[in-house]
Short mmCIF file of N, CA, C and O in Angstrom, two decimals:
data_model
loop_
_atom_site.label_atom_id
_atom_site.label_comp_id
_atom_site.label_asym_id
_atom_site.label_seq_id
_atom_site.Cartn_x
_atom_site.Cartn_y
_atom_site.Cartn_z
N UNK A 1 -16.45 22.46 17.75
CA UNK A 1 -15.09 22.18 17.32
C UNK A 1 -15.07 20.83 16.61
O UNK A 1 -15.86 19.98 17.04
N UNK A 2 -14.42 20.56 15.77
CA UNK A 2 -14.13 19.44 14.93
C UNK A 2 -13.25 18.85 15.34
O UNK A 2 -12.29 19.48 15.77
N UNK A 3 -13.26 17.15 15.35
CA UNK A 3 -12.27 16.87 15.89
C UNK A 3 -11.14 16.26 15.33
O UNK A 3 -11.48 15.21 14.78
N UNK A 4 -10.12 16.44 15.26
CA UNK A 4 -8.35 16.64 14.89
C UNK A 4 -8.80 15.06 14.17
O UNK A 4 -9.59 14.20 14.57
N UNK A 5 -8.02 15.11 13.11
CA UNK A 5 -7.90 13.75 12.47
C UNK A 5 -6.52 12.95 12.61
O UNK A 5 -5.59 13.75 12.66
N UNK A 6 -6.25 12.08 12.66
CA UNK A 6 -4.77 11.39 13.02
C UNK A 6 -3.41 12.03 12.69
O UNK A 6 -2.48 12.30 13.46
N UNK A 7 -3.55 12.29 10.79
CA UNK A 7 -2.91 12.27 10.04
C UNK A 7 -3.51 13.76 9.58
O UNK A 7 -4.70 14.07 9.63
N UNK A 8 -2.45 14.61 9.14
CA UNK A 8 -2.85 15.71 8.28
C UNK A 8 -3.13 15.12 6.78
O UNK A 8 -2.99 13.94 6.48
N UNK A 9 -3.39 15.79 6.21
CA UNK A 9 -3.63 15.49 4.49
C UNK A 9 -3.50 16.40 3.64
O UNK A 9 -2.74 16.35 2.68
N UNK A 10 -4.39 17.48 3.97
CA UNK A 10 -4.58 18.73 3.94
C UNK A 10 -4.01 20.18 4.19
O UNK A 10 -4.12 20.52 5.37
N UNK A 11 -3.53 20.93 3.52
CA UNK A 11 -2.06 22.03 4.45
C UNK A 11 -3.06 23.17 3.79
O UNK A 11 -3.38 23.06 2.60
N UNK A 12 -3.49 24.15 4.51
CA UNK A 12 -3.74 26.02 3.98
C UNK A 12 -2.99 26.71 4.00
O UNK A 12 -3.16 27.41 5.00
N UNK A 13 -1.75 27.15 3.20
CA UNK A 13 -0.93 27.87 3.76
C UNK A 13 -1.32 29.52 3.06
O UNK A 13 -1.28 29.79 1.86
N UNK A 14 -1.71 30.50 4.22
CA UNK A 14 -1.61 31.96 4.14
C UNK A 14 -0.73 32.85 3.80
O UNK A 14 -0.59 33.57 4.79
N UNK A 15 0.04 33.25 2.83
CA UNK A 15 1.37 33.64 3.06
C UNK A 15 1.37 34.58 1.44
O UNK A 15 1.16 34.07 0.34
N UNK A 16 1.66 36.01 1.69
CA UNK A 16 1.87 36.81 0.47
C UNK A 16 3.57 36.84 0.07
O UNK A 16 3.79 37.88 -0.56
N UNK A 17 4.38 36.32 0.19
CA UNK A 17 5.97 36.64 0.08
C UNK A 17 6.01 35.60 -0.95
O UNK A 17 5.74 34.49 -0.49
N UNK A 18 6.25 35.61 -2.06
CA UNK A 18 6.26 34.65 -3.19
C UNK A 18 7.39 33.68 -2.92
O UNK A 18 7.43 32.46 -3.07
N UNK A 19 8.58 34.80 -2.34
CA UNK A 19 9.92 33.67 -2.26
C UNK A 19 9.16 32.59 -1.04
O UNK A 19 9.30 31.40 -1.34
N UNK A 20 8.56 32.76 -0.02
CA UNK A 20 8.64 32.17 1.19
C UNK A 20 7.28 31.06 0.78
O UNK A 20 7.02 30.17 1.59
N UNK A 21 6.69 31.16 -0.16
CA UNK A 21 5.67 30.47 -0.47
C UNK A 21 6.05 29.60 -1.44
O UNK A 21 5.25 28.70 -1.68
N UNK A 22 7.29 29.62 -2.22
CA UNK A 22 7.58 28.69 -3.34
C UNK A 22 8.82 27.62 -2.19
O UNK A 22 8.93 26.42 -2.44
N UNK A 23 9.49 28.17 -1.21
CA UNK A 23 10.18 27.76 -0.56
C UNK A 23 9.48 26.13 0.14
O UNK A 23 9.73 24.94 -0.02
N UNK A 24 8.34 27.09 1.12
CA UNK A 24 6.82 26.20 1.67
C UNK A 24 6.96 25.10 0.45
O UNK A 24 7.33 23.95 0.69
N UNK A 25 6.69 25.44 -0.61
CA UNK A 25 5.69 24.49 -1.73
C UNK A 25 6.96 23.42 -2.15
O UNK A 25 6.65 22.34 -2.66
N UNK A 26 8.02 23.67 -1.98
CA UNK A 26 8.89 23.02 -2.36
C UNK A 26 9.78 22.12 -1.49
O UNK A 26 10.58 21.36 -2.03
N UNK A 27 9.68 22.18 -0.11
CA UNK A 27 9.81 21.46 1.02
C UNK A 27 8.61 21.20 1.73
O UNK A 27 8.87 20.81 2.87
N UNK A 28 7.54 21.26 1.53
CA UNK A 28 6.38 20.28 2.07
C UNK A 28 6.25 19.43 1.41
O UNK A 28 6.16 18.29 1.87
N UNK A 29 6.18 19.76 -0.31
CA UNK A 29 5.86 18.59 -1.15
C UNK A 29 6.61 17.48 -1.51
O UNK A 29 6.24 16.43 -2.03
N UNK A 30 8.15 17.99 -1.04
CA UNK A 30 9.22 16.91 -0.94
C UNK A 30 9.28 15.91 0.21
O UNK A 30 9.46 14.69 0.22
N UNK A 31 9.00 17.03 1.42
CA UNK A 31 9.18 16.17 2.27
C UNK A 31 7.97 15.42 3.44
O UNK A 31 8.04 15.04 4.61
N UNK A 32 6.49 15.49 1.99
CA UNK A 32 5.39 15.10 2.83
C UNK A 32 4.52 14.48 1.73
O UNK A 32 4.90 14.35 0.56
N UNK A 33 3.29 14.11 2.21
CA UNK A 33 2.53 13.60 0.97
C UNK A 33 1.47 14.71 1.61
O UNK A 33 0.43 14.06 1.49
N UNK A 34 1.23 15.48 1.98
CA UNK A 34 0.04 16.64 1.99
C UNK A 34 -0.18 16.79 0.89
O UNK A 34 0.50 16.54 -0.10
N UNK A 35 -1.59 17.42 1.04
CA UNK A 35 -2.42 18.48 -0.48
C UNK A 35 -2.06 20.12 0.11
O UNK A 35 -2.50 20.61 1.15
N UNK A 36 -1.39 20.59 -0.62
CA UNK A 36 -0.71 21.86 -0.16
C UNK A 36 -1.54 22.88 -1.00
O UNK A 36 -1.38 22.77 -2.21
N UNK A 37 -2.22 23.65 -0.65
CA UNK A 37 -2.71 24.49 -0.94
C UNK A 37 -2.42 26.16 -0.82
O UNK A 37 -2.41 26.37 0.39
N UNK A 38 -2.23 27.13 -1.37
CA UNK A 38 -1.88 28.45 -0.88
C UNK A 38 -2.94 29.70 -1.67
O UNK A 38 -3.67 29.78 -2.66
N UNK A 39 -2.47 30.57 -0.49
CA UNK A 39 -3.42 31.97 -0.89
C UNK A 39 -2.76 33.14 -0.48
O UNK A 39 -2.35 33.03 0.68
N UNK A 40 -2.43 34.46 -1.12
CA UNK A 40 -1.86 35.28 -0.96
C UNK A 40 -2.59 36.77 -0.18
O UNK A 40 -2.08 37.87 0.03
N UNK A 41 -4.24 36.16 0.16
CA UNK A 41 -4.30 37.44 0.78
C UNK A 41 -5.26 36.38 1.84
O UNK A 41 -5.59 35.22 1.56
N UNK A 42 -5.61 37.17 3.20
CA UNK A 42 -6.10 37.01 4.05
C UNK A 42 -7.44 36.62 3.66
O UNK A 42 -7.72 35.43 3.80
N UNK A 43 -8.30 37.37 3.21
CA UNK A 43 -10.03 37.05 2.56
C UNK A 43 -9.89 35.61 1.14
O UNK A 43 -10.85 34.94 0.77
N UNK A 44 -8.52 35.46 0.64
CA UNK A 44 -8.50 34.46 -0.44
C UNK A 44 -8.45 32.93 0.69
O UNK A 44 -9.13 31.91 0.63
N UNK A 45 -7.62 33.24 1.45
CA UNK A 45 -7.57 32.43 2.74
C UNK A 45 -8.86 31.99 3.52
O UNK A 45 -9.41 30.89 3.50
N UNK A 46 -9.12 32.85 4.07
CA UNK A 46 -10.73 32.50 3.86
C UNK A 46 -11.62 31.81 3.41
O UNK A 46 -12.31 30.89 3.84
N UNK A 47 -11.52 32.39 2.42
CA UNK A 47 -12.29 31.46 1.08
C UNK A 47 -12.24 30.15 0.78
O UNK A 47 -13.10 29.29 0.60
N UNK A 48 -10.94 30.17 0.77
CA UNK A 48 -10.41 28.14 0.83
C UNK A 48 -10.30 27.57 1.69
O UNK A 48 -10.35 26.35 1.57
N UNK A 49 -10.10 28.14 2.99
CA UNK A 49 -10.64 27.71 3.96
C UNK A 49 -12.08 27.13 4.14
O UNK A 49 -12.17 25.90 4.06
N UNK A 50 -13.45 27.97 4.42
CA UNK A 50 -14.29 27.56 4.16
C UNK A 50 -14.60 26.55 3.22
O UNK A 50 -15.41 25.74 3.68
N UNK A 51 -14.05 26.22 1.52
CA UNK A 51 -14.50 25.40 0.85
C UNK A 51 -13.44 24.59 1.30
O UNK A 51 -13.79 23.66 2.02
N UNK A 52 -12.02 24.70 1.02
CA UNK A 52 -11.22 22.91 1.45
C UNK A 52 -11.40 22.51 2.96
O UNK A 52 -11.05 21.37 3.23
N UNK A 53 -11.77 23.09 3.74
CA UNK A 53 -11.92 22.98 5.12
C UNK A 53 -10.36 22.04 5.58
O UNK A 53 -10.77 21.04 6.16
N UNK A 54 -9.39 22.02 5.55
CA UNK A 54 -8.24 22.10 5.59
C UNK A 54 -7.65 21.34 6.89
O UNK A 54 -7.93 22.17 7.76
N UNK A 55 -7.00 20.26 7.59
CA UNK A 55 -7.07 20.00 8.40
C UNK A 55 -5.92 20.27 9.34
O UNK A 55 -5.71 19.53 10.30
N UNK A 56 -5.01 21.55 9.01
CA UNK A 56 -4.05 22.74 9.54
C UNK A 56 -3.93 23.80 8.16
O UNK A 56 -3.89 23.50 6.96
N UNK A 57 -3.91 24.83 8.68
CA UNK A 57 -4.33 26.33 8.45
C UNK A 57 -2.62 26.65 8.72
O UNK A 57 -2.29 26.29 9.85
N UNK A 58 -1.32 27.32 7.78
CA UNK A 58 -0.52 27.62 8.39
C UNK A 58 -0.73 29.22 7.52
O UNK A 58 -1.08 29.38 6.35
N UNK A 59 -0.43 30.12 8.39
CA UNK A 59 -0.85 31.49 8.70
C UNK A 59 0.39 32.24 8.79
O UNK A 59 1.20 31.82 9.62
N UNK A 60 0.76 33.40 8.02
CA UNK A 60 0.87 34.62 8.25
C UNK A 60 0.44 35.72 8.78
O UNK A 60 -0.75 36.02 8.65
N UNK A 61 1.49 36.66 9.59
CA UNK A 61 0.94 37.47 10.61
C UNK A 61 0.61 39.05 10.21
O UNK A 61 -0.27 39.84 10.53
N UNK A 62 2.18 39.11 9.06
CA UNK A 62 1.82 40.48 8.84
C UNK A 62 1.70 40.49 7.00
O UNK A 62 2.60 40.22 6.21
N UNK A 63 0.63 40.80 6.77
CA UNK A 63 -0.05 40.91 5.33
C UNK A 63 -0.85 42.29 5.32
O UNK A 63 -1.38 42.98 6.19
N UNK A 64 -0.70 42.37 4.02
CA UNK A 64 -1.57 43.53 3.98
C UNK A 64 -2.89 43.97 3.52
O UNK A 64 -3.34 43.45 2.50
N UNK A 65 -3.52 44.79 4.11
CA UNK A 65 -5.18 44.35 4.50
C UNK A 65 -5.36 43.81 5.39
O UNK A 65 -4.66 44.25 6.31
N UNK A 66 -5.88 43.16 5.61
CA UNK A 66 -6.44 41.76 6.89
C UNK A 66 -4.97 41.08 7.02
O UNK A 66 -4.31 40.52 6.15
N UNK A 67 -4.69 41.29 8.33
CA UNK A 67 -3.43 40.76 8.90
C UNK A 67 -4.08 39.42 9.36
O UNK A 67 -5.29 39.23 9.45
N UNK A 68 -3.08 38.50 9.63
CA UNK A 68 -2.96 37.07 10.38
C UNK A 68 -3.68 37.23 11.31
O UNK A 68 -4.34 36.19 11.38
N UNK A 69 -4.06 38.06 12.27
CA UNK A 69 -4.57 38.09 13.67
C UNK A 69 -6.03 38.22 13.56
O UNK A 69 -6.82 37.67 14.33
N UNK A 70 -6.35 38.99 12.54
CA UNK A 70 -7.96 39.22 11.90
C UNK A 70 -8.57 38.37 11.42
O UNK A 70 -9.76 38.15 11.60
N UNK A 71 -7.43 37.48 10.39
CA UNK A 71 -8.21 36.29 10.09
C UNK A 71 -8.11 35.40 10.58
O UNK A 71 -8.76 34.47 10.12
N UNK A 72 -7.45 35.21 11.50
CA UNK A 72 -7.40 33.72 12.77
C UNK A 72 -9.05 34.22 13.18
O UNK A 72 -9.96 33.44 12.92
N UNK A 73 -9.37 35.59 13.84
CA UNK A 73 -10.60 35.42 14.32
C UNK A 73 -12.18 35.74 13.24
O UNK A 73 -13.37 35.85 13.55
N UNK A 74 -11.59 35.79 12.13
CA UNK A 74 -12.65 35.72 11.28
C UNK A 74 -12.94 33.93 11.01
O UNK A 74 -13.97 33.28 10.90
N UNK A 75 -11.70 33.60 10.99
CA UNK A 75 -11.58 31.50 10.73
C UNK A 75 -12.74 31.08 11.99
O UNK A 75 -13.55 30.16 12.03
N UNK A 76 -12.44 32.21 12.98
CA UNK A 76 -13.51 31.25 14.64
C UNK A 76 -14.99 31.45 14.09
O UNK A 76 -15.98 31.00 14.66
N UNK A 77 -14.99 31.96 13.28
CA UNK A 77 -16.89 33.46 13.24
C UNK A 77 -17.57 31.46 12.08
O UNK A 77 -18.74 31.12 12.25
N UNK A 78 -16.83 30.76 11.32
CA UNK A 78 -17.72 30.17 10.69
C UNK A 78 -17.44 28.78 11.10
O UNK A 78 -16.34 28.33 11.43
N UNK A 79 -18.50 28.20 11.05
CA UNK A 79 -18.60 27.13 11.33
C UNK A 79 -17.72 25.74 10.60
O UNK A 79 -17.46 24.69 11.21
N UNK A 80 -17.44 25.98 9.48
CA UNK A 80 -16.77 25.15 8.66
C UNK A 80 -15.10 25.32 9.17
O UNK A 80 -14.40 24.31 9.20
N UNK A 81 -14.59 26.49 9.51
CA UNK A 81 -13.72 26.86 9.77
C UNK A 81 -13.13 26.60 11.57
O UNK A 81 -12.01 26.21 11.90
N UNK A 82 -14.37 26.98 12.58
CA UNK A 82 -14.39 27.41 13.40
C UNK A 82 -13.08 26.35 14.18
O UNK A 82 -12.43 27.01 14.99
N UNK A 83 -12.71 25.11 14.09
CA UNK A 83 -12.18 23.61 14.52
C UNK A 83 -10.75 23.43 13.84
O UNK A 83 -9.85 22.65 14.17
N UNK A 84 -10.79 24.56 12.59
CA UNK A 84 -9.12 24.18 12.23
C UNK A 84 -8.06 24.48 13.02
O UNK A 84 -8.11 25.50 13.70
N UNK A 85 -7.11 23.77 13.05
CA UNK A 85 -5.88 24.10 13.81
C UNK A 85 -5.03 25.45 13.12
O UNK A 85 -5.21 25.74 11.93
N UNK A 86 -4.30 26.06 13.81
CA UNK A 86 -3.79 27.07 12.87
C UNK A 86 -2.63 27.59 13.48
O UNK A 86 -2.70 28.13 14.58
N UNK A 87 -1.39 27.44 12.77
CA UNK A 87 -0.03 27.89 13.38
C UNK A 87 0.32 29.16 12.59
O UNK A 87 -0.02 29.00 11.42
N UNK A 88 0.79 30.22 12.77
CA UNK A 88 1.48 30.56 12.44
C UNK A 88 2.78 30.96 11.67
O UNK A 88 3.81 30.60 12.23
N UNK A 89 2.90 31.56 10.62
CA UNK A 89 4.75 31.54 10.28
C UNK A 89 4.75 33.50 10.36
O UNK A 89 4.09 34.37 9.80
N UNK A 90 5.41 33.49 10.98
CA UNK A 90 5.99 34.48 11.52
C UNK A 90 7.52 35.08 12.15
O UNK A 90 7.98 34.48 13.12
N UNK A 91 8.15 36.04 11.68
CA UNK A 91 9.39 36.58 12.42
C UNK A 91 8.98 37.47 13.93
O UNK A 91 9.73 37.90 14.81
N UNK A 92 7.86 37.52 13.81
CA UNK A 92 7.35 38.26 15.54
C UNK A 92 7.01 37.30 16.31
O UNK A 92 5.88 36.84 16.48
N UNK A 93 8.05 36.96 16.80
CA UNK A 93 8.50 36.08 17.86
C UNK A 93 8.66 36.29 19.61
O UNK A 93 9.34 35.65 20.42
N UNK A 94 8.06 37.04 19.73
CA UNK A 94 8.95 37.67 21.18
C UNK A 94 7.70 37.33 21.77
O UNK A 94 6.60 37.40 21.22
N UNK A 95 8.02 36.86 23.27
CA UNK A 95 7.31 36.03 23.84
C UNK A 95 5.88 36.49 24.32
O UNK A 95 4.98 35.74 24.72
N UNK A 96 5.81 38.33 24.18
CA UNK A 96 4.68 38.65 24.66
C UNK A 96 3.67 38.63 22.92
O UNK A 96 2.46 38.86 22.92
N UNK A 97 4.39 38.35 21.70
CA UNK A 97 3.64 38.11 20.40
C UNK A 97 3.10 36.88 20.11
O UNK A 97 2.13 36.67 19.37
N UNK A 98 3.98 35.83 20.92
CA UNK A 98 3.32 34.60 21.11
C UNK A 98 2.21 34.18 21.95
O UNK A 98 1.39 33.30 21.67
N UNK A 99 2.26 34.87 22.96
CA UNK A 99 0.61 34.85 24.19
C UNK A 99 -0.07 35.37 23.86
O UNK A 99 -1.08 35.47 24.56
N UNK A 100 -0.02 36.07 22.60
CA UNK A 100 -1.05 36.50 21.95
C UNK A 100 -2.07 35.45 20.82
O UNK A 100 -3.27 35.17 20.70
N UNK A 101 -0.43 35.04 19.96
CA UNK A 101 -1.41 34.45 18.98
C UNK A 101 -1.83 32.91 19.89
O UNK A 101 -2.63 32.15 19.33
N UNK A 102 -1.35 32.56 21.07
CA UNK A 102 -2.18 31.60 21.33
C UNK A 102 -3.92 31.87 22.02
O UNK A 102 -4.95 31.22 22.18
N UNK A 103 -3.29 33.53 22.31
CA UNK A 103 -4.94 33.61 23.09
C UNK A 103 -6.04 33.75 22.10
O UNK A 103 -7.26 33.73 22.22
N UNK A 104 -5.16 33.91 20.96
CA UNK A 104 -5.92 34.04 19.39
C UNK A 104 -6.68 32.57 19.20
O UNK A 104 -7.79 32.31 18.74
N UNK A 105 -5.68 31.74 19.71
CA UNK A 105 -6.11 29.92 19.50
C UNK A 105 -5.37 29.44 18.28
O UNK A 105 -5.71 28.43 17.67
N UNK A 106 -4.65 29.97 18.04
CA UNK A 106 -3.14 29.67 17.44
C UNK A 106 -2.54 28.40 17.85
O UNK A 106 -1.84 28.70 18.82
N UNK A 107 -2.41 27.01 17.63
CA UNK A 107 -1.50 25.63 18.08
C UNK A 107 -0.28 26.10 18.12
O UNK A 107 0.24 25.37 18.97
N UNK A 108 0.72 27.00 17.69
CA UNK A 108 2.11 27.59 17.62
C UNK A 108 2.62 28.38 16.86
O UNK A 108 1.85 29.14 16.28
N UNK A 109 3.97 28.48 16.58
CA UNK A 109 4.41 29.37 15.61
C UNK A 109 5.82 28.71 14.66
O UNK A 109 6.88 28.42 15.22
N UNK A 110 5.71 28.62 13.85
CA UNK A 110 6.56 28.52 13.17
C UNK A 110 7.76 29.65 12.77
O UNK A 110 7.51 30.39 11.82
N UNK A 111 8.52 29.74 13.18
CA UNK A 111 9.61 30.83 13.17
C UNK A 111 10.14 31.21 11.77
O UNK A 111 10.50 30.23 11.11
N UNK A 112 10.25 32.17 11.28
CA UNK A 112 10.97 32.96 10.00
C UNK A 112 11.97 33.78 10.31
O UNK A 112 11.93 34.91 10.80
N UNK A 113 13.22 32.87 9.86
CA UNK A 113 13.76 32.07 8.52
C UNK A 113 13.44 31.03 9.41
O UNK A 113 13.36 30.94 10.63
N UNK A 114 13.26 30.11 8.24
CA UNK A 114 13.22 28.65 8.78
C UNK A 114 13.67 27.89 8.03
O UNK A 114 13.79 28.22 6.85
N UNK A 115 14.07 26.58 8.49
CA UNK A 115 15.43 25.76 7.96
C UNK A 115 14.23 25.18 7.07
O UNK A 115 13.19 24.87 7.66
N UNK A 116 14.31 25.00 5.52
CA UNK A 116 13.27 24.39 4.78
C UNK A 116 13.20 23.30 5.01
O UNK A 116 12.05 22.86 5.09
N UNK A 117 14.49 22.24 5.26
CA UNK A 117 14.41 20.95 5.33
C UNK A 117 13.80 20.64 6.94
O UNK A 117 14.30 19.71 7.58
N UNK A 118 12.96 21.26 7.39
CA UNK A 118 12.67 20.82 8.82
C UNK A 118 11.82 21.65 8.83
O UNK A 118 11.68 22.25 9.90
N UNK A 119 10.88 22.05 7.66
CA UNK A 119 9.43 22.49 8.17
C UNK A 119 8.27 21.71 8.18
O UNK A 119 7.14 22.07 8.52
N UNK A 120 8.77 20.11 7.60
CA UNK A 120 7.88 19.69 7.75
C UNK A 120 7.92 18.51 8.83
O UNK A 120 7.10 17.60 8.97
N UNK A 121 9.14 18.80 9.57
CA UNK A 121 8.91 18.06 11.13
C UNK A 121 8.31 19.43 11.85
O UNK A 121 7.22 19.47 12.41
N UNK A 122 9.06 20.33 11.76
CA UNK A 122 7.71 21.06 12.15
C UNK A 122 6.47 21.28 12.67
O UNK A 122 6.09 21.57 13.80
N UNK A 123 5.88 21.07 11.59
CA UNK A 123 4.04 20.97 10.80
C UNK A 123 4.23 19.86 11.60
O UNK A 123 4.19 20.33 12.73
N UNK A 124 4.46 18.39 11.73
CA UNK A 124 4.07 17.66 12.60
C UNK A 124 4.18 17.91 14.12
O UNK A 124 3.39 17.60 15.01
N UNK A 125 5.18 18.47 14.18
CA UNK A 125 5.61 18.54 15.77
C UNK A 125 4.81 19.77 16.32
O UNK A 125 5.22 20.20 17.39
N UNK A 126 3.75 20.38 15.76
CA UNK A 126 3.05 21.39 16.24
C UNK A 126 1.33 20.74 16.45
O UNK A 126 0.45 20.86 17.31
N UNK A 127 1.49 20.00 15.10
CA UNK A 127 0.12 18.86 14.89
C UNK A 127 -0.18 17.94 16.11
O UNK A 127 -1.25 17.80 16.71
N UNK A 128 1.25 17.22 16.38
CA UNK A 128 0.61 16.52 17.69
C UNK A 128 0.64 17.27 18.46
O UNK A 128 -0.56 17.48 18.59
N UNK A 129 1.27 18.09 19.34
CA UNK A 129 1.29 18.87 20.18
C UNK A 129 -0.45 19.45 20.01
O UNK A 129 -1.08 19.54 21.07
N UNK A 130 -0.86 19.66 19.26
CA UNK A 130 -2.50 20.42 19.53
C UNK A 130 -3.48 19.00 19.38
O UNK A 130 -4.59 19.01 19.91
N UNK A 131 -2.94 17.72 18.58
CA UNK A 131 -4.18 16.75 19.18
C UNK A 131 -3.89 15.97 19.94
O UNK A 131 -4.21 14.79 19.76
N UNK A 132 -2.94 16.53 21.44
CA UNK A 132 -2.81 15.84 22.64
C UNK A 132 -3.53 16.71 23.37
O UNK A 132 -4.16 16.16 24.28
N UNK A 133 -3.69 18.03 23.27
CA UNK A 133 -4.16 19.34 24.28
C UNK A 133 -5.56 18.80 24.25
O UNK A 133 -6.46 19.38 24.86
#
């Protein structure tokens, strides 16, 4: 496992919904100095994962092809990957979908709809929460 850096810098965000990804891109970058990065399919995710090695992974659950849950455990299989933190954005919320994606090793979930102006207290408030655990 790699270990958590202070400060994020770095954002992966997973997410095929164009509206919900220009939304992301337009309230992180306002309200953060991250390098925001995105990918619209699960294996593109991947991919930049492995090369930006990313220092939070925020994830979609239901995509098509390789869902969120497949590639959380394809992210564990490599080594470059294996240490990223990785939350969730998701509307499957119900408490037995959440003991899941943590047994996945999921840091949390970010809920959909989400208030744009407070996703990126959010992204922090999920960040420390996993480099106190």
């Amino acid at each position: 496992m790699r270990t958590n850096p202070k400060h994020i810098k770095t954002v992966l965000i997973v997410e095929d919904e164009e509206d919900i990804v220009e939304i992301l891109r337009i309230s992180i970058e306002y309200n953060s100095d991250f390098n925001v990065f995105f990918a619209k399919t699960a294996p593109e995710g991947l991919q930049k994962a492995i090369i930006l090695q990313p220092d939070l992974i925020l994830l979609d659950v239901l995509m098509p092809g390789m869902n969120g849950l497949e590639l959380i455990e394809e992210l564990r299989v490599f080594p470059e990957t294996a240490g990223i933190p990785v939350a969730f954005i998701t509307s499957r919320v119900q408490k037995n979908e959440i003991q899941e994606y943590q047994k996945r090793g999921a840091i949390g979930v970010i809920e959909k709809p989400f208030a744009p102006l407070e996703i990126t207290a959010k992204i922090y408030t999920l960040w420390n929460e996993s480099i106190t655990k």
